[in-house]
CSV table of C-alpha atoms and ligand atoms in Angstrom, one decimal:
chain,number,residue,atom,x,y,z
A,154,MET,CA,-9.8,-4.9,29.3
A,155,ASN,CA,-7.4,-2.8,27.4
A,156,LYS,CA,-5.2,-0.8,29.5
A,157,ASN,CA,-2.1,1.6,29.1
A,158,ILE,CA,0.6,-0.7,29.6
A,159,ARG,CA,3.6,0.8,31.2
A,160,GLU,CA,6.5,-1.6,31.0
A,161,ILE,CA,9.9,-1.2,33.3
A,162,TYR,CA,12.8,-3.3,32.9
A,163,PHE,CA,16.4,-3.0,34.0
A,164,SER,CA,18.5,-5.7,32.1
A,165,PRO,CA,22.5,-5.3,31.6
A,166,SER,CA,22.9,-8.9,30.0
A,167,GLY,CA,19.3,-9.2,28.5
A,168,ARG,CA,17.5,-12.0,30.3
A,169,THR,CA,15.2,-9.7,32.4
A,170,LYS,CA,14.5,-8.1,29.3
A,171,LYS,CA,13.2,-11.3,27.7
A,172,LEU,CA,11.2,-12.3,30.5
A,173,SER,CA,9.7,-8.8,30.6
A,174,GLU,CA,8.8,-9.1,26.7
A,175,LEU,CA,7.5,-12.6,26.9
A,176,PHE,CA,5.1,-11.6,29.6
A,177,VAL,CA,4.0,-8.2,28.3
A,178,ASP,CA,3.4,-9.4,25.0
A,179,ASN,CA,0.2,-11.1,26.5
A,180,PHE,CA,-1.5,-8.0,27.2
A,181,ASN,CA,-3.2,-5.5,24.7
A,182,GLY,CA,-3.2,-2.0,24.9
A,183,ASN,CA,-1.1,0.9,24.5
A,184,LYS,CA,2.3,0.1,25.5
A,185,LYS,CA,5.2,2.2,26.6
A,186,THR,CA,8.6,1.0,27.8
A,187,PHE,CA,11.0,2.2,30.1
A,188,ASP,CA,14.3,1.0,30.0
A,189,PHE,CA,16.1,1.7,33.4
A,190,PHE,CA,19.5,0.6,32.0
A,191,LEU,CA,19.6,3.5,29.8
A,192,LYS,CA,21.2,6.8,31.4
A,193,ASP,CA,18.5,9.2,30.2
A,194,GLU,CA,16.7,11.0,33.0
A,195,ILE,CA,13.2,9.7,34.0
A,196,LYS,CA,10.6,12.6,34.3
A,197,ASN,CA,8.0,12.0,37.0
A,198,GLN,CA,5.1,9.7,35.8
A,199,ASN,CA,1.6,9.9,37.4
A,200,LEU,CA,-0.5,6.9,36.3
A,201,GLY,CA,-4.3,6.5,37.0
A,202,GLU,CA,-6.7,3.4,37.1
A,203,GLU,CA,-6.7,3.1,33.4
A,204,ASP,CA,-3.1,2.3,33.3
A,205,LEU,CA,-1.2,-1.1,34.1
A,206,LEU,CA,2.5,-1.1,35.2
A,207,ILE,CA,4.4,-4.0,34.8
A,208,VAL,CA,8.0,-4.0,36.6
A,209,THR,CA,10.5,-6.7,35.8
A,210,LEU,CA,13.9,-6.2,37.7
A,211,PRO,CA,16.8,-8.8,38.3
A,212,VAL,CA,17.8,-10.0,41.7
A,213,TYR,CA,21.2,-8.9,43.0
A,214,ALA,CA,22.4,-10.4,46.2
A,215,GLY,CA,18.7,-11.2,46.9
A,216,ARG,CA,17.6,-7.5,46.7
A,217,ILE,CA,16.6,-5.5,43.7
A,218,PRO,CA,19.4,-3.4,41.9
A,219,LYS,CA,20.0,-0.2,44.1
A,220,ILE,CA,20.4,1.8,40.9
A,221,CYS,CA,16.7,1.1,40.1
A,222,VAL,CA,15.2,2.3,43.3
A,223,ASN,CA,15.3,6.2,42.7
A,224,LYS,CA,14.0,5.7,39.0
A,225,LEU,CA,11.0,3.7,40.4
A,226,LYS,CA,10.3,6.5,42.7
A,227,LYS,CA,9.5,8.6,39.7
A,228,PHE,CA,6.3,6.3,39.2
A,229,LYS,CA,3.4,7.4,41.2
A,230,GLY,CA,0.1,5.4,40.9
A,231,ASN,CA,-3.3,6.5,42.1
A,232,ASN,CA,-5.0,2.9,42.8
A,233,THR,CA,-3.3,1.8,39.6
A,234,PRO,CA,-2.6,-2.0,39.2
A,235,ALA,CA,0.7,-3.0,39.1
A,236,ILE,CA,2.5,-6.5,38.5
A,237,ALA,CA,6.0,-7.3,40.1
A,238,LEU,CA,8.3,-9.7,38.5
A,239,VAL,CA,11.8,-10.6,39.3
A,240,ALA,CA,14.5,-12.6,37.3
A,241,TYR,CA,17.0,-14.8,39.3
A,242,GLY,CA,19.9,-16.9,38.3
A,243,ASN,CA,18.6,-20.4,40.1
A,244,ARG,CA,20.1,-19.6,43.3
A,245,ASP,CA,17.4,-17.6,45.2
A,246,TYR,CA,15.4,-14.2,45.1
A,247,ASP,CA,15.3,-14.0,48.7
A,248,ASP,CA,13.8,-10.7,49.5
A,249,ALA,CA,13.8,-8.9,46.0
A,250,LEU,CA,10.2,-9.5,45.2
A,251,LEU,CA,8.8,-8.4,48.3
A,252,GLU,CA,11.2,-5.1,48.3
A,253,LEU,CA,9.8,-4.4,44.8
A,254,SER,CA,6.1,-5.1,45.7
A,255,ASP,CA,6.5,-2.7,48.9
A,256,ILE,CA,8.3,0.2,47.1
A,257,LEU,CA,5.2,-0.1,44.3
A,258,LYS,CA,2.7,-0.1,47.0
A,259,GLU,CA,4.3,2.8,48.7
A,260,GLN,CA,4.1,4.7,45.4
A,261,GLY,CA,0.4,4.2,45.4
A,262,PHE,CA,0.1,1.1,43.3
A,263,LYS,CA,-2.0,-2.0,43.9
A,264,ILE,CA,-0.2,-5.3,43.3
A,265,LEU,CA,-2.2,-7.4,41.1
A,266,GLY,CA,0.2,-10.4,41.0
A,267,ALA,CA,4.1,-11.0,41.8
A,268,ALA,CA,6.3,-13.6,40.4
A,269,ALA,CA,10.0,-14.7,40.5
A,270,PHE,CA,11.2,-16.4,37.2
A,271,ILE,CA,14.6,-18.0,36.8
A,272,THR,CA,16.9,-16.6,34.1
A,273,ARG,CA,20.5,-17.3,33.0
A,274,HIS,CA,23.1,-16.3,35.9
A,275,SER,CA,24.9,-13.5,34.4
A,276,ILE,CA,28.1,-14.0,36.4
A,277,PHE,CA,28.0,-17.4,36.3
A,278,PRO,CA,26.3,-18.1,32.9
A,279,GLU,CA,26.4,-22.0,32.9
A,280,VAL,CA,23.9,-21.8,35.5
A,281,ALA,CA,20.3,-21.8,34.3
A,282,GLU,CA,21.9,-21.2,31.1
A,283,ASN,CA,18.9,-21.6,28.5
A,284,ARG,CA,16.5,-20.1,31.0
A,285,PRO,CA,13.6,-18.8,30.3
A,286,ASP,CA,13.0,-22.0,28.2
A,287,GLU,CA,9.8,-23.4,26.8
A,288,GLU,CA,8.5,-24.7,30.0
A,289,ASP,CA,8.9,-21.2,31.4
A,290,GLU,CA,7.1,-19.6,28.7
A,291,ILE,CA,4.0,-21.8,29.4
A,292,LYS,CA,4.2,-20.6,33.0
A,293,ILE,CA,4.7,-17.0,32.0
A,294,LYS,CA,1.5,-17.1,29.8
A,295,ASP,CA,-0.2,-18.7,32.5
A,296,PHE,CA,0.7,-16.3,34.8
A,297,ALA,CA,-0.2,-13.4,32.6
A,298,ASN,CA,-3.6,-15.0,31.9
A,299,LYS,CA,-4.2,-15.0,35.6
A,300,CYS,CA,-3.4,-11.5,36.0
A,301,LYS,CA,-5.7,-10.6,33.1
A,302,ASN,CA,-8.5,-12.5,34.6
A,303,LYS,CA,-8.2,-10.6,38.1
A,304,LEU,CA,-8.0,-7.5,36.3
A,305,GLU,CA,-11.3,-8.0,34.5
A,306,SER,CA,-12.8,-9.1,38.2
A,307,LEU,CA,-11.7,-5.9,39.7
A,308,GLU,CA,-10.9,-7.6,42.8
A,309,ILE,CA,-7.3,-7.1,44.2
A,310,ASN,CA,-6.5,-8.9,47.1
A,311,GLU,CA,-3.7,-8.4,49.5
A,312,LEU,CA,-0.8,-10.8,48.6
A,313,GLU,CA,1.4,-12.7,50.9
A,314,ILE,CA,4.8,-12.4,49.3
A,315,LYS,CA,7.8,-14.5,50.1
A,316,GLY,CA,10.5,-12.5,51.7
A,317,ASN,CA,11.4,-11.0,55.0
A,318,ARG,CA,11.6,-7.6,56.4
A,319,PRO,CA,14.3,-5.9,57.1
A,320,TYR,CA,15.6,-7.1,53.8
A,321,LYS,CA,18.5,-9.2,53.3
A,322,GLU,CA,21.8,-6.8,53.7
A,323,GLY,CA,23.6,-6.8,50.2
A,324,ASN,CA,26.9,-8.7,50.6
A,325,LYS,CA,30.2,-6.8,49.7
A,326,LYS,CA,31.1,-7.0,46.1
A,327,PRO,CA,34.0,-9.6,45.9
A,328,LEU,CA,33.9,-9.6,41.9
A,329,MET,CA,34.6,-7.1,39.6
A,330,PRO,CA,35.0,-7.3,35.7
A,331,THR,CA,38.2,-5.8,34.1
A,332,GLY,CA,39.9,-5.8,30.8
A,333,ASP,CA,43.1,-7.6,29.5
A,334,GLU,CA,45.6,-7.7,26.7
A,335,LEU,CA,42.6,-8.3,24.1
A,336,CYS,CA,41.2,-4.9,24.7
A,337,ILE,CA,41.4,-2.9,21.3
A,338,ASN,CA,40.1,0.4,23.1
A,339,CYS,CA,37.1,0.5,21.1
A,340,GLY,CA,35.2,2.1,24.0
A,341,LYS,CA,32.2,0.2,23.8
A,342,CYS,CA,32.2,-0.8,27.5
A,343,VAL,CA,33.0,3.0,28.6
A,344,ARG,CA,29.8,4.1,26.6
A,345,ILE,CA,27.5,1.1,27.7
A,346,CYS,CA,28.4,1.1,31.5
A,347,PRO,CA,25.5,2.6,33.5
A,348,VAL,CA,27.7,3.9,36.1
A,349,GLU,CA,30.8,5.4,34.4
A,350,ALA,CA,32.9,2.8,36.1
A,351,ILE,CA,35.2,2.3,33.2
A,352,SER,CA,38.1,4.8,32.4
A,353,LYS,CA,38.0,6.4,28.9
A,354,ASN,CA,41.9,6.5,28.9
A,355,ASN,CA,42.3,2.9,30.0
A,356,PRO,CA,39.3,0.8,29.4
A,357,ARG,CA,41.0,-2.0,30.8
A,358,GLU,CA,40.5,-0.6,34.5
A,359,THR,CA,37.2,-0.5,36.5
A,360,ASP,CA,36.6,1.9,39.3
A,361,LYS,CA,35.8,-0.6,42.1
A,362,ASP,CA,33.7,1.9,44.1
A,363,LYS,CA,31.4,2.7,41.4
A,364,CYS,CA,31.1,-0.5,39.5
A,365,ILE,CA,27.9,-2.7,40.3
A,366,ASN,CA,29.2,-5.6,38.5
A,367,CYS,CA,26.1,-5.6,36.3
A,368,THR,CA,27.9,-7.6,33.5
A,369,ALA,CA,26.8,-5.3,30.6
A,370,CYS,CA,30.4,-4.7,29.7
A,371,ILE,CA,31.4,-8.6,29.7
A,372,TYR,CA,28.4,-9.1,27.3
A,373,ASN,CA,29.0,-6.2,25.1
A,374,CYS,CA,32.9,-6.7,24.7
A,375,PRO,CA,33.4,-7.6,21.0
A,376,THR,CA,36.8,-9.5,22.1
A,377,GLY,CA,35.9,-11.0,25.1
A,378,SER,CA,38.4,-8.7,27.0
A,379,ARG,CA,36.3,-7.8,29.9
A,380,THR,CA,35.4,-10.5,32.3
A,381,TYR,CA,36.3,-11.9,35.6
A,382,HIS,CA,40.2,-12.1,35.6
A,383,MET,CA,40.7,-13.2,39.2
A,384,GLU,CA,41.6,-16.8,40.3
A,385,GLN,CA,39.0,-16.4,43.0
A,386,TYR,CA,36.2,-16.2,40.2
A,387,LYS,CA,37.1,-19.8,38.6
A,388,ILE,CA,37.2,-21.3,42.1
A,389,GLY,CA,33.9,-19.7,43.1
A,390,TYR,CA,32.4,-20.4,39.7
A,391,GLU,CA,32.9,-24.3,40.1
A,392,LYS,CA,31.4,-24.3,43.8
A,393,PHE,CA,28.5,-22.2,42.7
A,394,LYS,CA,27.6,-24.5,39.9
A,395,ILE,CA,27.4,-27.4,42.1
A,396,ASP,CA,25.6,-25.6,44.6
A,397,ASN,CA,22.9,-24.4,42.3
A,398,ALA,CA,22.8,-27.1,39.8
A,399,LYS,CA,19.1,-28.3,40.9
A,400,ARG,CA,16.5,-26.7,38.6
A,401,LYS,CA,14.4,-24.1,40.5
A,402,GLU,CA,11.0,-23.4,39.4
A,403,PRO,CA,8.9,-20.2,39.0
A,404,GLU,CA,6.9,-19.1,42.1
A,405,ILE,CA,3.7,-16.9,41.7
A,406,PHE,CA,1.7,-14.9,43.9
A,407,ILE,CA,-1.8,-13.9,42.9
B,554,FMN,C1,25.4,-8.2,41.0
B,554,FMN,C2,24.7,-9.7,40.7
B,554,FMN,C3,24.2,-10.3,41.9
B,554,FMN,C4,23.4,-11.4,41.6
B,554,FMN,N1,22.6,-12.1,42.5
B,554,FMN,C5,21.6,-13.2,42.5
B,554,FMN,C6,21.1,-13.7,43.6
B,554,FMN,O1,21.3,-13.2,44.6
B,554,FMN,N2,20.4,-14.9,43.5
B,554,FMN,C7,20.2,-15.1,42.0
B,554,FMN,O2,19.8,-16.2,42.0
B,554,FMN,N3,20.9,-14.8,41.1
B,554,FMN,C8,21.5,-13.4,41.1
B,554,FMN,N4,22.1,-13.1,40.1
B,554,FMN,C9,21.8,-13.5,38.6
B,554,FMN,C10,20.8,-12.6,37.9
B,554,FMN,O3,19.7,-12.4,39.1
B,554,FMN,C11,20.4,-13.0,36.8
B,554,FMN,O4,21.5,-13.6,35.9
B,554,FMN,C12,19.4,-11.9,36.0
B,554,FMN,O5,19.0,-12.8,34.9
B,554,FMN,C13,20.3,-10.9,35.3
B,554,FMN,O6,19.4,-9.9,34.4
B,554,FMN,P1,20.0,-9.8,33.1
B,554,FMN,O7,20.2,-10.8,32.2
B,554,FMN,O8,18.6,-9.0,32.7
B,554,FMN,O9,21.2,-9.0,33.2
B,554,FMN,C14,23.0,-11.7,40.3
B,554,FMN,C15,23.6,-11.3,39.1
B,554,FMN,C16,24.5,-10.1,39.4
B,554,FMN,C17,25.1,-9.4,38.2
């Protein structure tokens, strides 16, 4: 069945986008992508039964990024099928997939399927460094096929998605990227930051109240100046690597 595919992702360091593309590629139909990382305002979108919405978001402290919630609320479904995906860095996705599915349902979508996949941890990039990998790709394709079959059968059951309500409280931000003497004032981080947390006059500084720690400035800095310069990070990184060394596998709800 051909549908109009509406793809949404938010991907400051690129792996959520990769997951979304690997998944969405399996669907035929006229495709339109909404990149929530861009600062452009999103107009209200009314979707119908002929559409299929596929939303892929990263997990931030066990939740979906707050910055995405208002953008998601611009999308209204009318019994429109939707697929919810979250990308997480091999620790846990906690309540993020449930939260995303709940928002989509409130907005008038029917959840066809939901899944959590593992992607490189953008803060601790040696964790799940090469994911999604070939094994994940097989599972991504398999999940897409299951969703397509379900779409054909026109039977959408109520899914039991892992997670708790009330959702986990997001933890306080202990970390924040800044720049150092390697900074050449190119301004790339200033332009790319989705919340305007980096000062034009001194791009080495970060506004700690605005920063959402999305890591986009780190991955886009041409000199490696922007990173976590605090000692606390190095200590935390070692512990995080040990605690999260065991490979996790994707979880699928259909
Ligand atoms: C602020 C922040 C919080 C995160 N919290 C979690 C988490 O709770 N559990 C987890 O396994 N990974 C967590 N991650 C890792 C991301 O979910 C993962 O790296 C994801 O791929 C990032 O998406 P991106 O590559 O599209 O930017 C977090 C990353 C960031 C930046």
